[in-house]
mmCIF file of C-alpha atoms and ligand atoms in Angstrom:
data_model
loop_
_atom_site.group_PDB
_atom_site.id
_atom_site.type_symbol
_atom_site.label_atom_id
_atom_site.label_comp_id
_atom_site.label_asym_id
_atom_site.label_seq_id
_atom_site.Cartn_x
_atom_site.Cartn_y
_atom_site.Cartn_z
ATOM 1 C CA MET Q 246 -4.938 1.519 9.757
ATOM 2 C CA ILE Q 247 -5.906 -1.322 12.116
ATOM 3 C CA ASN Q 248 -3.223 -3.945 12.676
ATOM 4 C CA ILE Q 249 -4.474 -6.870 14.709
ATOM 5 C CA VAL Q 250 -2.487 -9.718 16.215
ATOM 6 C CA LEU Q 251 -4.853 -12.665 16.554
ATOM 7 C CA PHE Q 252 -3.438 -14.760 19.346
ATOM 8 C CA GLY Q 253 -4.208 -18.032 21.115
ATOM 9 C CA PRO Q 254 -3.164 -21.664 21.472
ATOM 10 C CA PRO Q 255 -3.391 -24.091 18.525
ATOM 11 C CA GLY Q 256 -7.016 -24.728 17.659
ATOM 12 C CA SER Q 257 -8.335 -21.713 19.567
ATOM 13 C CA GLY Q 258 -9.994 -20.447 16.384
ATOM 14 C CA LYS Q 259 -7.533 -17.888 15.045
ATOM 15 C CA GLY Q 260 -7.979 -18.963 11.419
ATOM 16 C CA THR Q 261 -11.739 -19.295 11.861
ATOM 17 C CA GLN Q 262 -12.183 -15.847 13.398
ATOM 18 C CA ALA Q 263 -9.733 -14.173 11.002
ATOM 19 C CA GLN Q 264 -12.141 -15.017 8.161
ATOM 20 C CA ASN Q 265 -14.932 -13.012 9.787
ATOM 21 C CA LEU Q 266 -12.698 -10.134 10.896
ATOM 22 C CA ILE Q 267 -11.249 -9.562 7.422
ATOM 23 C CA GLN Q 268 -14.755 -9.220 5.970
ATOM 24 C CA LYS Q 269 -16.025 -6.971 8.719
ATOM 25 C CA PHE Q 270 -13.152 -4.478 8.683
ATOM 26 C CA ASN Q 271 -11.660 -4.985 5.197
ATOM 27 C CA LEU Q 272 -8.344 -6.292 6.471
ATOM 28 C CA LYS Q 273 -5.697 -8.468 4.863
ATOM 29 C CA GLN Q 274 -4.996 -11.732 6.714
ATOM 30 C CA ILE Q 275 -1.468 -13.018 6.950
ATOM 31 C CA SER Q 276 -1.455 -16.544 8.382
ATOM 32 C CA THR Q 277 2.005 -18.031 8.826
ATOM 33 C CA GLY Q 278 0.418 -21.485 9.166
ATOM 34 C CA ASP Q 279 -1.334 -21.080 5.783
ATOM 35 C CA LEU Q 280 1.894 -19.804 4.197
ATOM 36 C CA PHE Q 281 3.777 -22.856 5.465
ATOM 37 C CA ARG Q 282 1.042 -25.196 4.242
ATOM 38 C CA PHE Q 283 1.118 -23.521 0.796
ATOM 39 C CA ASN Q 284 4.874 -24.062 0.639
ATOM 40 C CA MET Q 285 4.576 -27.670 1.837
ATOM 41 C CA LYS Q 286 1.916 -28.391 -0.796
ATOM 42 C CA ASN Q 287 4.171 -26.967 -3.512
ATOM 43 C CA ASN Q 288 7.173 -28.787 -2.097
ATOM 44 C CA THR Q 289 9.352 -25.648 -2.032
ATOM 45 C CA GLU Q 290 12.619 -25.594 -0.111
ATOM 46 C CA LEU Q 291 10.904 -23.563 2.615
ATOM 47 C CA GLY Q 292 8.027 -26.064 2.681
ATOM 48 C CA GLN Q 293 10.385 -29.009 3.051
ATOM 49 C CA LEU Q 294 12.119 -27.329 5.952
ATOM 50 C CA ALA Q 295 8.880 -26.272 7.674
ATOM 51 C CA LYS Q 296 7.478 -29.804 7.359
ATOM 52 C CA THR Q 297 10.254 -31.246 9.507
ATOM 53 C CA TYR Q 298 9.041 -29.075 12.406
ATOM 54 C CA ILE Q 299 5.292 -28.970 11.785
ATOM 55 C CA ASP Q 300 5.023 -32.768 11.540
ATOM 56 C CA LYS Q 301 6.416 -33.016 15.063
ATOM 57 C CA GLY Q 302 4.204 -30.264 16.444
ATOM 58 C CA GLU Q 303 7.153 -27.915 16.906
ATOM 59 C CA LEU Q 304 7.505 -24.259 15.983
ATOM 60 C CA VAL Q 305 9.410 -23.451 12.803
ATOM 61 C CA PRO Q 306 12.591 -21.443 13.655
ATOM 62 C CA ASP Q 307 12.153 -17.687 14.075
ATOM 63 C CA GLU Q 308 14.546 -16.573 11.316
ATOM 64 C CA VAL Q 309 12.740 -18.559 8.628
ATOM 65 C CA THR Q 310 9.269 -17.563 9.809
ATOM 66 C CA THR Q 311 10.102 -13.878 10.191
ATOM 67 C CA GLU Q 312 11.674 -13.605 6.728
ATOM 68 C CA MET Q 313 8.579 -15.196 5.200
ATOM 69 C CA LEU Q 314 6.332 -12.792 7.109
ATOM 70 C CA ARG Q 315 8.367 -9.725 6.144
ATOM 71 C CA GLU Q 316 8.046 -10.600 2.429
ATOM 72 C CA GLU Q 317 4.297 -10.982 2.824
ATOM 73 C CA VAL Q 318 3.880 -7.612 4.568
ATOM 74 C CA LYS Q 319 5.934 -5.963 1.812
ATOM 75 C CA LYS Q 320 3.362 -7.119 -0.747
ATOM 76 C CA GLY Q 321 0.967 -4.692 0.970
ATOM 77 C CA GLY Q 322 -2.644 -4.620 -0.132
ATOM 78 C CA ASP Q 323 -5.636 -2.432 -0.767
ATOM 79 C CA ASN Q 324 -7.132 -2.713 2.688
ATOM 80 C CA ASN Q 325 -7.635 -0.990 6.037
ATOM 81 C CA GLY Q 326 -4.894 -2.926 7.777
ATOM 82 C CA PHE Q 327 -3.693 -6.415 8.608
ATOM 83 C CA ILE Q 328 -4.561 -9.408 10.735
ATOM 84 C CA PHE Q 329 -1.507 -11.333 11.830
ATOM 85 C CA ASP Q 330 -2.865 -14.834 12.393
ATOM 86 C CA GLY Q 331 -0.463 -17.176 14.177
ATOM 87 C CA TYR Q 332 2.392 -14.680 14.270
ATOM 88 C CA PRO Q 333 4.076 -13.737 16.624
ATOM 89 C CA ARG Q 334 4.563 -17.018 18.486
ATOM 90 C CA THR Q 335 7.763 -16.139 20.398
ATOM 91 C CA ALA Q 336 9.209 -13.081 22.128
ATOM 92 C CA ASN Q 337 11.690 -12.675 19.240
ATOM 93 C CA GLN Q 338 8.884 -12.714 16.720
ATOM 94 C CA THR Q 339 7.008 -10.090 18.750
ATOM 95 C CA ALA Q 340 9.927 -7.672 18.504
ATOM 96 C CA ALA Q 341 10.419 -8.514 14.822
ATOM 97 C CA LEU Q 342 6.769 -7.815 14.030
ATOM 98 C CA GLU Q 343 6.885 -4.406 15.694
ATOM 99 C CA GLN Q 344 9.952 -3.559 13.627
ATOM 100 C CA ILE Q 345 8.459 -4.807 10.347
ATOM 101 C CA VAL Q 346 5.196 -2.923 10.897
ATOM 102 C CA ASN Q 347 7.165 0.246 11.752
ATOM 103 C CA GLU Q 348 9.535 -0.034 8.810
ATOM 104 C CA VAL Q 349 7.307 -1.358 6.063
ATOM 105 C CA LEU Q 350 3.883 0.043 6.996
ATOM 106 C CA LYS Q 351 5.051 3.117 8.964
ATOM 107 C CA ASP Q 352 2.549 2.061 11.586
ATOM 108 C CA GLU Q 353 2.235 -0.013 14.765
ATOM 109 C CA ILE Q 354 0.294 -2.969 16.148
ATOM 110 C CA SER Q 355 -3.099 -1.697 17.320
ATOM 111 C CA VAL Q 356 -4.166 -4.599 19.523
ATOM 112 C CA CYS Q 357 -3.548 -8.232 20.409
ATOM 113 C CA LEU Q 358 -6.845 -10.152 20.545
ATOM 114 C CA SER Q 359 -6.362 -13.350 22.499
ATOM 115 C CA LEU Q 360 -8.729 -16.314 22.215
ATOM 116 C CA VAL Q 361 -8.910 -18.279 25.458
ATOM 117 C CA VAL Q 362 -9.815 -21.978 25.221
ATOM 118 C CA GLU Q 363 -8.991 -24.766 27.675
ATOM 119 C CA ASP Q 364 -6.551 -27.479 26.618
ATOM 120 C CA GLU Q 365 -8.975 -30.403 26.472
ATOM 121 C CA VAL Q 366 -11.299 -28.491 24.141
ATOM 122 C CA LEU Q 367 -8.296 -27.702 21.908
ATOM 123 C CA VAL Q 368 -7.345 -31.377 21.690
ATOM 124 C CA GLU Q 369 -10.914 -32.359 20.894
ATOM 125 C CA ARG Q 370 -11.266 -29.688 18.151
ATOM 126 C CA LEU Q 371 -7.965 -30.522 16.478
ATOM 127 C CA LEU Q 372 -8.552 -34.282 16.525
ATOM 128 C CA LYS Q 373 -11.939 -33.644 14.945
ATOM 129 C CA ARG Q 374 -10.424 -31.441 12.247
ATOM 130 C CA GLY Q 375 -7.752 -34.105 11.681
ATOM 131 C CA GLU Q 376 -10.450 -36.590 10.622
ATOM 132 C CA THR Q 377 -11.035 -34.595 7.433
ATOM 133 C CA SER Q 378 -8.293 -31.972 6.969
ATOM 134 C CA GLY Q 379 -5.441 -34.252 5.981
ATOM 135 C CA ARG Q 380 -3.216 -32.054 8.158
ATOM 136 C CA THR Q 381 -0.397 -34.176 9.549
ATOM 137 C CA ASP Q 382 -0.128 -31.947 12.637
ATOM 138 C CA ASP Q 383 -3.783 -32.708 13.509
ATOM 139 C CA SER Q 384 -3.422 -36.430 12.874
ATOM 140 C CA ASN Q 385 -2.622 -37.720 16.344
ATOM 141 C CA GLU Q 386 -3.035 -36.721 19.940
ATOM 142 C CA GLU Q 387 0.672 -36.867 20.741
ATOM 143 C CA ILE Q 388 1.529 -34.239 18.105
ATOM 144 C CA ILE Q 389 -1.405 -32.060 19.170
ATOM 145 C CA ARG Q 390 -0.319 -32.197 22.827
ATOM 146 C CA ASN Q 391 3.214 -31.278 21.781
ATOM 147 C CA ARG Q 392 1.858 -28.207 19.962
ATOM 148 C CA ILE Q 393 0.081 -27.174 23.156
ATOM 149 C CA LYS Q 394 3.285 -27.794 25.133
ATOM 150 C CA GLU Q 395 5.219 -25.581 22.685
ATOM 151 C CA TYR Q 396 2.555 -22.923 23.158
ATOM 152 C CA TYR Q 397 3.100 -22.801 26.936
ATOM 153 C CA ALA Q 398 6.892 -23.028 26.636
ATOM 154 C CA LYS Q 399 7.456 -20.439 23.899
ATOM 155 C CA THR Q 400 4.295 -18.605 22.904
ATOM 156 C CA ALA Q 401 2.351 -17.772 26.073
ATOM 157 C CA GLU Q 402 4.928 -15.102 27.016
ATOM 158 C CA VAL Q 403 3.899 -13.097 23.945
ATOM 159 C CA ALA Q 404 0.696 -12.229 25.833
ATOM 160 C CA GLU Q 405 2.744 -10.689 28.654
ATOM 161 C CA LEU Q 406 4.548 -8.428 26.188
ATOM 162 C CA TYR Q 407 1.319 -7.030 24.768
ATOM 163 C CA LYS Q 408 -0.093 -6.675 28.292
ATOM 164 C CA GLN Q 409 2.902 -4.535 29.252
ATOM 165 C CA HIS Q 410 2.069 -2.234 26.328
ATOM 166 C CA GLY Q 411 -1.619 -2.048 27.231
ATOM 167 C CA LYS Q 412 -2.569 -3.685 23.933
ATOM 168 C CA TYR Q 413 -3.897 -7.031 25.159
ATOM 169 C CA VAL Q 414 -7.578 -8.039 25.096
ATOM 170 C CA GLU Q 415 -8.795 -11.517 26.107
ATOM 171 C CA ILE Q 416 -11.901 -13.063 24.564
ATOM 172 C CA ASN Q 417 -13.534 -16.348 25.564
ATOM 173 C CA GLY Q 418 -13.005 -18.576 22.509
ATOM 174 C CA VAL Q 419 -15.541 -21.243 23.510
ATOM 175 C CA GLY Q 420 -19.075 -21.080 22.150
ATOM 176 C CA ASP Q 421 -20.822 -20.145 18.936
ATOM 177 C CA VAL Q 422 -18.372 -18.930 16.233
ATOM 178 C CA ASN Q 423 -20.473 -15.873 15.309
ATOM 179 C CA GLU Q 424 -21.004 -14.871 18.931
ATOM 180 C CA ILE Q 425 -17.245 -14.981 19.464
ATOM 181 C CA SER Q 426 -16.835 -12.836 16.333
ATOM 182 C CA GLU Q 427 -19.243 -10.238 17.767
ATOM 183 C CA LYS Q 428 -17.074 -9.958 20.887
ATOM 184 C CA LEU Q 429 -13.988 -9.506 18.705
ATOM 185 C CA TYR Q 430 -15.735 -6.817 16.607
ATOM 186 C CA ALA Q 431 -16.631 -4.931 19.793
ATOM 187 C CA ALA Q 432 -12.998 -5.039 20.925
ATOM 188 C CA VAL Q 433 -11.841 -3.678 17.547
ATOM 189 C CA GLU Q 434 -14.481 -0.913 17.546
ATOM 190 C CA LYS Q 435 -13.086 0.271 20.882
ATOM 191 C CA ILE Q 436 -9.634 0.905 19.456
ATOM 192 C CA LYS Q 437 -10.737 2.371 16.104
HETATM 193 P P1 B4P B 241 -1.576 -22.532 12.460
HETATM 194 O O1 B4P B 241 -1.939 -22.753 11.067
HETATM 195 O O2 B4P B 241 -1.391 -21.128 12.920
HETATM 196 O O3 B4P B 241 -2.756 -23.224 13.166
HETATM 197 P P2 B4P B 241 -3.469 -23.624 14.442
HETATM 198 O O4 B4P B 241 -2.699 -23.143 15.602
HETATM 199 O O5 B4P B 241 -3.676 -25.069 14.231
HETATM 200 O O6 B4P B 241 -4.930 -23.113 14.478
HETATM 201 P P3 B4P B 241 -5.987 -21.960 14.723
HETATM 202 O O7 B4P B 241 -5.968 -21.342 16.058
HETATM 203 O O8 B4P B 241 -5.905 -21.026 13.532
HETATM 204 O O9 B4P B 241 -7.314 -22.762 14.715
HETATM 205 P P4 B4P B 241 -8.537 -22.874 13.736
HETATM 206 O O10 B4P B 241 -9.292 -21.603 13.562
HETATM 207 O O11 B4P B 241 -8.048 -23.496 12.488
HETATM 208 O O12 B4P B 241 -0.200 -23.296 12.827
HETATM 209 C C1 B4P B 241 0.168 -24.574 12.359
HETATM 210 C C2 B4P B 241 1.661 -24.862 12.626
HETATM 211 O O13 B4P B 241 2.485 -24.009 11.774
HETATM 212 C C3 B4P B 241 2.181 -24.574 14.028
HETATM 213 O O14 B4P B 241 1.967 -25.651 14.916
HETATM 214 C C4 B4P B 241 3.704 -24.333 13.759
HETATM 215 O O15 B4P B 241 4.408 -25.536 13.624
HETATM 216 C C5 B4P B 241 3.703 -23.619 12.423
HETATM 217 N N1 B4P B 241 3.712 -22.157 12.599
HETATM 218 C C6 B4P B 241 2.699 -21.298 12.241
HETATM 219 N N2 B4P B 241 3.028 -20.035 12.572
HETATM 220 C C7 B4P B 241 4.264 -20.074 13.155
HETATM 221 C C8 B4P B 241 5.104 -19.089 13.745
HETATM 222 N N3 B4P B 241 4.750 -17.800 13.794
HETATM 223 N N4 B4P B 241 6.296 -19.478 14.262
HETATM 224 C C9 B4P B 241 6.693 -20.760 14.214
HETATM 225 N N5 B4P B 241 5.924 -21.752 13.700
HETATM 226 C C10 B4P B 241 4.698 -21.419 13.168
HETATM 227 O O16 B4P B 241 -9.496 -23.846 14.509
HETATM 228 C C11 B4P B 241 -9.196 -25.173 14.819
HETATM 229 C C12 B4P B 241 -10.426 -26.058 14.724
HETATM 230 O O17 B4P B 241 -11.410 -25.660 15.674
HETATM 231 C C13 B4P B 241 -11.123 -25.987 13.368
HETATM 232 O O18 B4P B 241 -11.499 -27.270 12.982
HETATM 233 C C14 B4P B 241 -12.334 -25.106 13.607
HETATM 234 O O19 B4P B 241 -13.422 -25.426 12.779
HETATM 235 C C15 B4P B 241 -12.656 -25.413 15.068
HETATM 236 N N6 B4P B 241 -13.263 -24.263 15.748
HETATM 237 C C16 B4P B 241 -12.868 -22.969 15.663
HETATM 238 N N7 B4P B 241 -13.677 -22.178 16.438
HETATM 239 C C17 B4P B 241 -14.557 -23.022 17.045
HETATM 240 C C18 B4P B 241 -15.635 -22.832 17.970
HETATM 241 N N8 B4P B 241 -15.962 -21.629 18.439
HETATM 242 N N9 B4P B 241 -16.319 -23.918 18.388
HETATM 243 C C19 B4P B 241 -16.003 -25.146 17.917
HETATM 244 N N10 B4P B 241 -15.019 -25.400 17.031
HETATM 245 C C20 B4P B 241 -14.301 -24.352 16.595
#
C-alpha cells in the first residue's frame, strides 16, 4: 500500500495534483476540504459548523475534522492506497492520522509530499479561482491571507514532524501542472 500525505499551503495545488496522482497509482483521495464542502452544500449539521470556520479562513476544530476523516478511511476502497489531501493540518491531526492508518488500515504513512509555493502566488491563484468557483473562502483577499496566516501558525509544523521521521519530500509547486505531477510521480516511485 502507498499512503501519501499531500501537503502545502492553501492554493499550493494539493487538490489539483491529487487528481493526477490517484490516476497514476490507483489511489483513493480523501480531501477534508471536499468533504466539508459536500456537507456545506447539503446543509448538514457538520456543514453548518464547518462553514462558521471556513468562511473566516480558519481551520475547523481537530475533533470534528478527525472524526470525519476516520469515518472516510473506514469506508476503505478497492485501491493501492490513499492520498490524504489537506489532512493533517495540525500536530494533533498528524498523530491522529498515524493512529487511524495503523488501526484501520494496519499500515503507515509512506511519505509526505510537500508543494512549495510563495505566498503572493497563492493569493493570486486563489483570487483567480474565486472569480468562478463560488467558494466563499476564495472570495476576498482578507480571508485568503488569513488562511495563509493559519497555515504558518498551525500547519507548517506538520512538515517538521514528517522531517523527523525521514518521510518528508519537498517539490516546487510553481510551473506547469503536468511537470509538477512528473516530479511527484518520481518521488512516489522512489518509495514504492
Ligand atoms: P482545502 O479544500 O484543502 O483547499 P485549499 O487549501 O484551498 O487548496 P489546494 O491546495 O487543494 O489547492 P488547489 O489544488 O485547489 O481547504 C479549504 C478549507 O477547509 C481550509 O481553509 C479549512 O478551513 C478547511 N479544512 C480543510 N481541511 C482541514 C483540516 N484538515 N483541518 C481543519 N480545517 C480544514 O489549487 C488552488 C488553485 O490554484 C486552483 O484554482 C488551481 O487551478 C490553481 N493551480 C493549482 N496548481 C497550479 C499551477 N501549477 N499553476 C497555476 N495554478 C495552479
